Coordinates of C-alpha atoms in Angstrom, one line a residue:
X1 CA 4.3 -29.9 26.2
X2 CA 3.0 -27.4 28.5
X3 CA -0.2 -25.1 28.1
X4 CA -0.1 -21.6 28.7
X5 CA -2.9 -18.9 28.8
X6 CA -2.1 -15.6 27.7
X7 CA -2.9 -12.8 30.7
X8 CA -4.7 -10.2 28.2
X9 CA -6.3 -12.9 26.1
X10 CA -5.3 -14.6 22.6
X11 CA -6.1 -11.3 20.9
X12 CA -3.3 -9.6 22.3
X13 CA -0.7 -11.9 20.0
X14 CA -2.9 -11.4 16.0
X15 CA -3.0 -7.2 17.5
X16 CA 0.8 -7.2 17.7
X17 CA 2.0 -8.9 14.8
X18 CA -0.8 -7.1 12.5
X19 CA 0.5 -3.5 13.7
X20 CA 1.8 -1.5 10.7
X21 CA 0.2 -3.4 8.2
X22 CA -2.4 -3.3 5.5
X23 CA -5.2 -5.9 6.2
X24 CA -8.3 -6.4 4.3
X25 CA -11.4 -7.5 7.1
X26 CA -14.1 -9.0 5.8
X27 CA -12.4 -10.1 2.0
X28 CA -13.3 -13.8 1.5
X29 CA -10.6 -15.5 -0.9
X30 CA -12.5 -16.5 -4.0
X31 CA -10.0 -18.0 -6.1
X32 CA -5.8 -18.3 -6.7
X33 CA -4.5 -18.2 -10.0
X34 CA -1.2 -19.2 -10.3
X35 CA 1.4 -19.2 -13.1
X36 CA 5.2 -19.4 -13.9
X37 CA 5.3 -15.1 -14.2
X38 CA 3.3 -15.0 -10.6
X39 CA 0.3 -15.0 -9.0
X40 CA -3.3 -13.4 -9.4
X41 CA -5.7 -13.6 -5.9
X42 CA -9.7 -12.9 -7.0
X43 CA -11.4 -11.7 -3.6
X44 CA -14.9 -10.2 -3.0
X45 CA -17.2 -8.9 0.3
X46 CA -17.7 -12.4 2.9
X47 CA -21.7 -11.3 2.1
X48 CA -21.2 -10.0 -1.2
X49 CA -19.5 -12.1 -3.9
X50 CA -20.1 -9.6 -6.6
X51 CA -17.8 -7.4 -8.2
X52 CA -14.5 -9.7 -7.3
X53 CA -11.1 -7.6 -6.6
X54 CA -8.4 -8.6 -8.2
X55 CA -4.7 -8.6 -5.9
X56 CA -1.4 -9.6 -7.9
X57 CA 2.3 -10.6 -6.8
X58 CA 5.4 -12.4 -7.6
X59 CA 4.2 -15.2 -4.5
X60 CA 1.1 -15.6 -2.4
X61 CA 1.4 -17.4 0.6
X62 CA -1.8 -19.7 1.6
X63 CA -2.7 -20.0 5.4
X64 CA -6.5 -21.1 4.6
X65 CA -7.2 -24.1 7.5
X66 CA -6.7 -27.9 6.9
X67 CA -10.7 -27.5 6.7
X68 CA -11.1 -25.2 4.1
X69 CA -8.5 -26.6 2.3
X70 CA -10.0 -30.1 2.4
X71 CA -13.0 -28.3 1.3
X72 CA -11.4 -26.7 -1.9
X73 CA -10.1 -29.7 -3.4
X74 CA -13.5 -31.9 -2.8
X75 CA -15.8 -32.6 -5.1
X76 CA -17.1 -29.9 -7.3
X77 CA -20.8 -29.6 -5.3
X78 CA -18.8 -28.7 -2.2
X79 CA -16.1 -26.8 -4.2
X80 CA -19.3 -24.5 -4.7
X81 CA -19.2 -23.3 -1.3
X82 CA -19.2 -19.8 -0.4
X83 CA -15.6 -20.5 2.0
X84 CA -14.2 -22.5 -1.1
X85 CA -11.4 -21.1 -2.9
X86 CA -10.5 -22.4 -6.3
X87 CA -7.2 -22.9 -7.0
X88 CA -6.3 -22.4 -10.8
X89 CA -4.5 -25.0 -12.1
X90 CA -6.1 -27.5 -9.6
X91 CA -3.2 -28.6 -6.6
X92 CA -0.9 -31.2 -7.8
X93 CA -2.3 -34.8 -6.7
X94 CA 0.5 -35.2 -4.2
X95 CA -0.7 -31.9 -2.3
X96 CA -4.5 -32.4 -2.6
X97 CA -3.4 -36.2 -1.3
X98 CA -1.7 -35.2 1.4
X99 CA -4.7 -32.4 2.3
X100 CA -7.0 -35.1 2.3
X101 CA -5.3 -38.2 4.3
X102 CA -4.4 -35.6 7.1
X103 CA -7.2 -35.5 10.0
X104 CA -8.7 -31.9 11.0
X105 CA -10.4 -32.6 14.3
X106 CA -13.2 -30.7 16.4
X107 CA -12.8 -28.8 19.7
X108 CA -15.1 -26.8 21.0
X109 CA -15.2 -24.1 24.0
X110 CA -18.2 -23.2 26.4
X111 CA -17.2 -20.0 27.9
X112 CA -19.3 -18.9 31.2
X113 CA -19.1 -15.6 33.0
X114 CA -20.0 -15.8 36.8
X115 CA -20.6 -12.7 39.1
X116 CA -18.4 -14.4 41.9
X117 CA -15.8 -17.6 41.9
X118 CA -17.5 -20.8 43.8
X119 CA -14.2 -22.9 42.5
X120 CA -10.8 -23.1 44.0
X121 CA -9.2 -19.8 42.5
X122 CA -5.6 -21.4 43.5
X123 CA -6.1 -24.5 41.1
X124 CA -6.0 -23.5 37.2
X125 CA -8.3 -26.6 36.0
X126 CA -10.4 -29.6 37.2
X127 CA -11.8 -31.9 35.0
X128 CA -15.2 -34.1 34.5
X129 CA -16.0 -37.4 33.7
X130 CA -18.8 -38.5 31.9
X131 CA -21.0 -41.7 32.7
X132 CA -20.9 -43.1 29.1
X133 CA -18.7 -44.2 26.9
X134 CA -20.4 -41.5 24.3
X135 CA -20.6 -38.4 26.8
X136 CA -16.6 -38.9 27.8
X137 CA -15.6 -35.7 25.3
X138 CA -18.3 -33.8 26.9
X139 CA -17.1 -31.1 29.3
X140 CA -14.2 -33.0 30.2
X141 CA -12.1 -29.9 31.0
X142 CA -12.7 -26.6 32.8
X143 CA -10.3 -23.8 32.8
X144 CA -10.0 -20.7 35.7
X145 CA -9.1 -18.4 33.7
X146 CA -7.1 -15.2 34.7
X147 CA -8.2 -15.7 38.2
X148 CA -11.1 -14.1 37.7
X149 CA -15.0 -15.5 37.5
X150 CA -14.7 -17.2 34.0
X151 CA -14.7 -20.8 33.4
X152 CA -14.1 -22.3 30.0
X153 CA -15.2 -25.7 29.7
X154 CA -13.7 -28.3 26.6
X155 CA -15.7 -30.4 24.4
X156 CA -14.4 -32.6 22.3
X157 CA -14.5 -35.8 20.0
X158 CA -18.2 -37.3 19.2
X159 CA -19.4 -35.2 22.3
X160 CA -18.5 -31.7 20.1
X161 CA -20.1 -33.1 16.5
X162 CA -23.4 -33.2 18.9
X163 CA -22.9 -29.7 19.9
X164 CA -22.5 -28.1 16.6
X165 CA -26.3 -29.0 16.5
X166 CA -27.6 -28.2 19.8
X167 CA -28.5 -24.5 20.9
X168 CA -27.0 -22.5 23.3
X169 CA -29.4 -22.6 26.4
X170 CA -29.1 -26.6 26.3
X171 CA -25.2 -26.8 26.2
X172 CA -25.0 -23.9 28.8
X173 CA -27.2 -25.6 31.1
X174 CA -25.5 -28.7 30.8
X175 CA -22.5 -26.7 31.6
X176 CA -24.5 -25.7 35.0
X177 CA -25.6 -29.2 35.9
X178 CA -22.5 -30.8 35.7
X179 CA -20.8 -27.8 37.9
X180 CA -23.6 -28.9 40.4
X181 CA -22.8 -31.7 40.9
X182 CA -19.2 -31.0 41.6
X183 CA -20.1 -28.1 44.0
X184 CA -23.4 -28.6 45.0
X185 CA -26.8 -27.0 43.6
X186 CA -26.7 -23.9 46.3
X187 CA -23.0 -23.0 44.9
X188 CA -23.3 -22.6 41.4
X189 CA -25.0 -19.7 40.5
X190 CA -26.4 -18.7 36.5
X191 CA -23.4 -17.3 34.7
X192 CA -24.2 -13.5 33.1
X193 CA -22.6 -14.0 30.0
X194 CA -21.5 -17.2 27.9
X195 CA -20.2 -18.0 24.3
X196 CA -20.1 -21.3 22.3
X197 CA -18.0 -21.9 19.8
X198 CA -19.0 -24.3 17.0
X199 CA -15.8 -24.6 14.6
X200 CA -16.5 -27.5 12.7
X201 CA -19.7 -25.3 11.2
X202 CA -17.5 -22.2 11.0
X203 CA -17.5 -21.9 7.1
X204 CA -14.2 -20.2 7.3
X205 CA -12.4 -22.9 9.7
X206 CA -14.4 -26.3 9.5
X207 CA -13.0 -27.4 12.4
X208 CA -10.0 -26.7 15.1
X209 CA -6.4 -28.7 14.8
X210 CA -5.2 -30.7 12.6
X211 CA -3.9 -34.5 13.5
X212 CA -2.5 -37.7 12.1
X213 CA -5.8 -39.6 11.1
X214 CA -5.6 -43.4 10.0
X215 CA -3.5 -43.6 6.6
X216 CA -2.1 -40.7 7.1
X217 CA 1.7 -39.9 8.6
X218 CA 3.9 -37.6 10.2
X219 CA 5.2 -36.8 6.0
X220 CA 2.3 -35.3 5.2
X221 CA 2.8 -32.3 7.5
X222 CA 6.0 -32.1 5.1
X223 CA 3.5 -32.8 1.7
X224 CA 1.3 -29.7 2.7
X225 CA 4.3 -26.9 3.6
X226 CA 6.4 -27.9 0.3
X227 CA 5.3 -24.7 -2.2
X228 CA 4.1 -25.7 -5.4
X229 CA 5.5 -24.4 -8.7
X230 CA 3.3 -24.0 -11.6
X231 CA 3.0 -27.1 -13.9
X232 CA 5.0 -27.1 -16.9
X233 CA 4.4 -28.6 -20.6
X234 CA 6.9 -31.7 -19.4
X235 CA 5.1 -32.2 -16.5
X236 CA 3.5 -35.8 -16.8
X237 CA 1.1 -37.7 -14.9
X238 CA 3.1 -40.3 -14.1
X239 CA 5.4 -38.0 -12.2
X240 CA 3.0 -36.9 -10.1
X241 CA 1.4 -39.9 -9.1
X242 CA 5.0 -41.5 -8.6
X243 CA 5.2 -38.2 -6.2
X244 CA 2.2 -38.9 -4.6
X245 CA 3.0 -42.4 -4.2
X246 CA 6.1 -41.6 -2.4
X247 CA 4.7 -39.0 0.2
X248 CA 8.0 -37.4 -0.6
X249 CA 7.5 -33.7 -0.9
X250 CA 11.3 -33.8 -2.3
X251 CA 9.6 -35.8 -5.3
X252 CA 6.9 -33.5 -5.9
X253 CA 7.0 -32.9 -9.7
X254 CA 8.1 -29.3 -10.7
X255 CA 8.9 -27.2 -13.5
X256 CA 12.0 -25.8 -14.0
X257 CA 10.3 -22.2 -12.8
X258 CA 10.1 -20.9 -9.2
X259 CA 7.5 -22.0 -6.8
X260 CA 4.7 -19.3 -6.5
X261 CA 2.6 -20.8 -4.1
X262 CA 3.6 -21.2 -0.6
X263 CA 1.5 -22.8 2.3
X264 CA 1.4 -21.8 6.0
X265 CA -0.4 -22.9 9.2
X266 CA -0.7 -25.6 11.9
X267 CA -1.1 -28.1 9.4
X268 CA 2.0 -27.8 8.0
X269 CA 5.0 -27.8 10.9
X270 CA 5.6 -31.4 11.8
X271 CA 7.2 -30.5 14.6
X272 CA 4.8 -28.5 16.3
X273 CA 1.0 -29.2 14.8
X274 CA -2.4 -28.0 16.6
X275 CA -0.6 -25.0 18.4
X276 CA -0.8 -21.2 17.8
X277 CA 3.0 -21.0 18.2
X278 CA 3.6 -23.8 16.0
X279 CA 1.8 -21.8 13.0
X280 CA 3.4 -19.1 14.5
X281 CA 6.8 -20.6 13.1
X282 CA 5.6 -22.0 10.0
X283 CA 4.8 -18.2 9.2
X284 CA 8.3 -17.3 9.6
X285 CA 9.6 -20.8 8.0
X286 CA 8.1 -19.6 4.7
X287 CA 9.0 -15.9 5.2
X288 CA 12.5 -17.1 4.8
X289 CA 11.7 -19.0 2.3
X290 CA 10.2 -16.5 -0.1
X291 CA 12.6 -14.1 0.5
X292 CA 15.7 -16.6 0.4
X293 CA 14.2 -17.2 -3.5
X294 CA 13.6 -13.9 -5.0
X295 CA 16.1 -11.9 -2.5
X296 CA 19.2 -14.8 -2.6
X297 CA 20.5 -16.3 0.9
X298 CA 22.0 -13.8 3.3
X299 CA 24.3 -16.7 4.2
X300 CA 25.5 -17.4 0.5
X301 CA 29.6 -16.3 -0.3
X302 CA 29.8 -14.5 -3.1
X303 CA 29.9 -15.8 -6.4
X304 CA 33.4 -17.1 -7.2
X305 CA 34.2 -17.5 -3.3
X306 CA 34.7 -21.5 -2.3
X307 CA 32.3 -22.6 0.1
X308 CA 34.9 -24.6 1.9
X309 CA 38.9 -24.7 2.0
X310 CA 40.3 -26.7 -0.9
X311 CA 41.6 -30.2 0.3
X312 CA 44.5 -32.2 -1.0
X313 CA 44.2 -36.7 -1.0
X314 CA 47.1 -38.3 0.5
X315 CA 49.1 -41.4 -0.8
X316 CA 51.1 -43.6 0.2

């Protein structure tokens, strides 16, 4: 796998695929109803959560992160949350399984803005290594970004659950003293400009990539993109714990409706978790998807048309 940096900056790609269409900033998802007729989405101000809005469709499609998610279907003192979202009826046990075995990790990014380069502009990274066991996460990574006077630094692992904590000034002169002593006190000069990221406090991300944690498998990438379809009177709990047993999103139990909720993201491409293009395709995966259900195959013959040449058996 090879890592890329975009020339104009990761904004460039949301700008693009956002342009003609109708996005609501600063609406945080209270709750998703949904129901074998479709789907009602309750949404209010991030800072105000009174007077809800009410949005309804045939489908919606879910792209919340593993961290949130995890978050919504946890117990009901942390389902209180202001980044919650209540789903109503409550996710089938297989998918709130599967949300829970999975592992949503922690990486965090120290950005620093120098007035000149002091590094080797020809080479795009050089790493760090720390002198414990403990600090090895810690600044392990630096980035030249763009060519220009920017460094961004990685931390990961136990290294990045310390940071959350710690303010700004300490981690960016951290950042300073370990560049020291990889280019000498006189060379390094105080950047103008830094940001720290903190994701795993983020209330509306809880951390940064999903992986597969221990008891948890490649299947339940597959658990968390299957759609759910609304549970119907014959719907037993045997079924779904057989389903959940199985980590077989084929055996998920369904009604004999249409799935109305549909589930997006990183977390959910098997193929290609914890990268920006993988949820890039899972976007498109379920695109298809929806409109394959409610606007039939573009591949499909006709009704009446064989799908393959009739064949005769020979005997002897």
């Amino acid at each position: 796998m090879l890592d890329k940096v975009l020339r104009n900056g990761y904004s460039c790609v949301p700008v693009a695929l956002s342009e003609g269409l109708d996005i609501k900033l600063n609406q945080a998802v209270r709750q998703i109803r949904y129901h074998s007729k479709g789907v009602e989405v309750l949404v209010s101000s991030a800072r105000n959560f009174n007077n809800p809005k009410t949005f309804k469709a045939d489908v919606v499609l879910c792209t919340l992160p593993l961290g949130v998610l995890k978050q919504s279907v946890g117990s009901s003192a942390v389902q209180q949350l202001p980044s919650s979202v209540q789903f109503v009826p409550s996710l089938p046990e297989w998918k709130s399984s599967a949300i829970n075995r999975l592992g949503f990790g922690n990486l965090n990014k120290v950005v620093l803005c120098f007035e000149r380069i002091f590094w080797d502009p020809s080479a795009n990274l050089f790493g760090h290594v720390g002198s414990t066991t403990a600090s090895r996460g810690e600044l392990f990574l630096f980035w030249n970004l763009y060519r220009a006077p920017v460094l961004l630094a990685l931390v990961a692992g136990e290294a990045a659950a310390i940071m959350e904590n710690v303010s700004d000034d300490v981690i960016v002169g951290r950042c300073i003293a370990v560049l020291k002593g990889i280019f000498g006190n006189s060379a390094v000069p105080q950047p103008k400009e830094t940001v720290v990221t903190r994701w795993r406090a983020d209330p509306w991300a809880r951390g940064s990539y999903s992986y597969v944690h221990v008891g948890s498998s490649g299947s339940d990438y597959d658990m968390l993109a299957a759609p759910v379809t609304p549970p119907s009177a014959g719907s037993t709990a045997a079924a779904a714990s057989a389903a959940a047993a199985s980590q077989d999103p084929a055996a998920a139990p369904t009604s004999n409706g249409v799935p109305r909720l549909f589930f997006a993201g990183e977390h959910t491409i098997r193929n290609y978790p914890a990268t920006v293009h993988g949820a890039f395709l899972s976007g498109l995966r379920e695109a298809g998807r929806i409109a394959d259900q409610f606007l039939g195959c573009p591949y499909a013959p006709p009704a009446g048309v064989p799908t393959a040449p009739p064949t005769t058996a020979a005997t002897e």
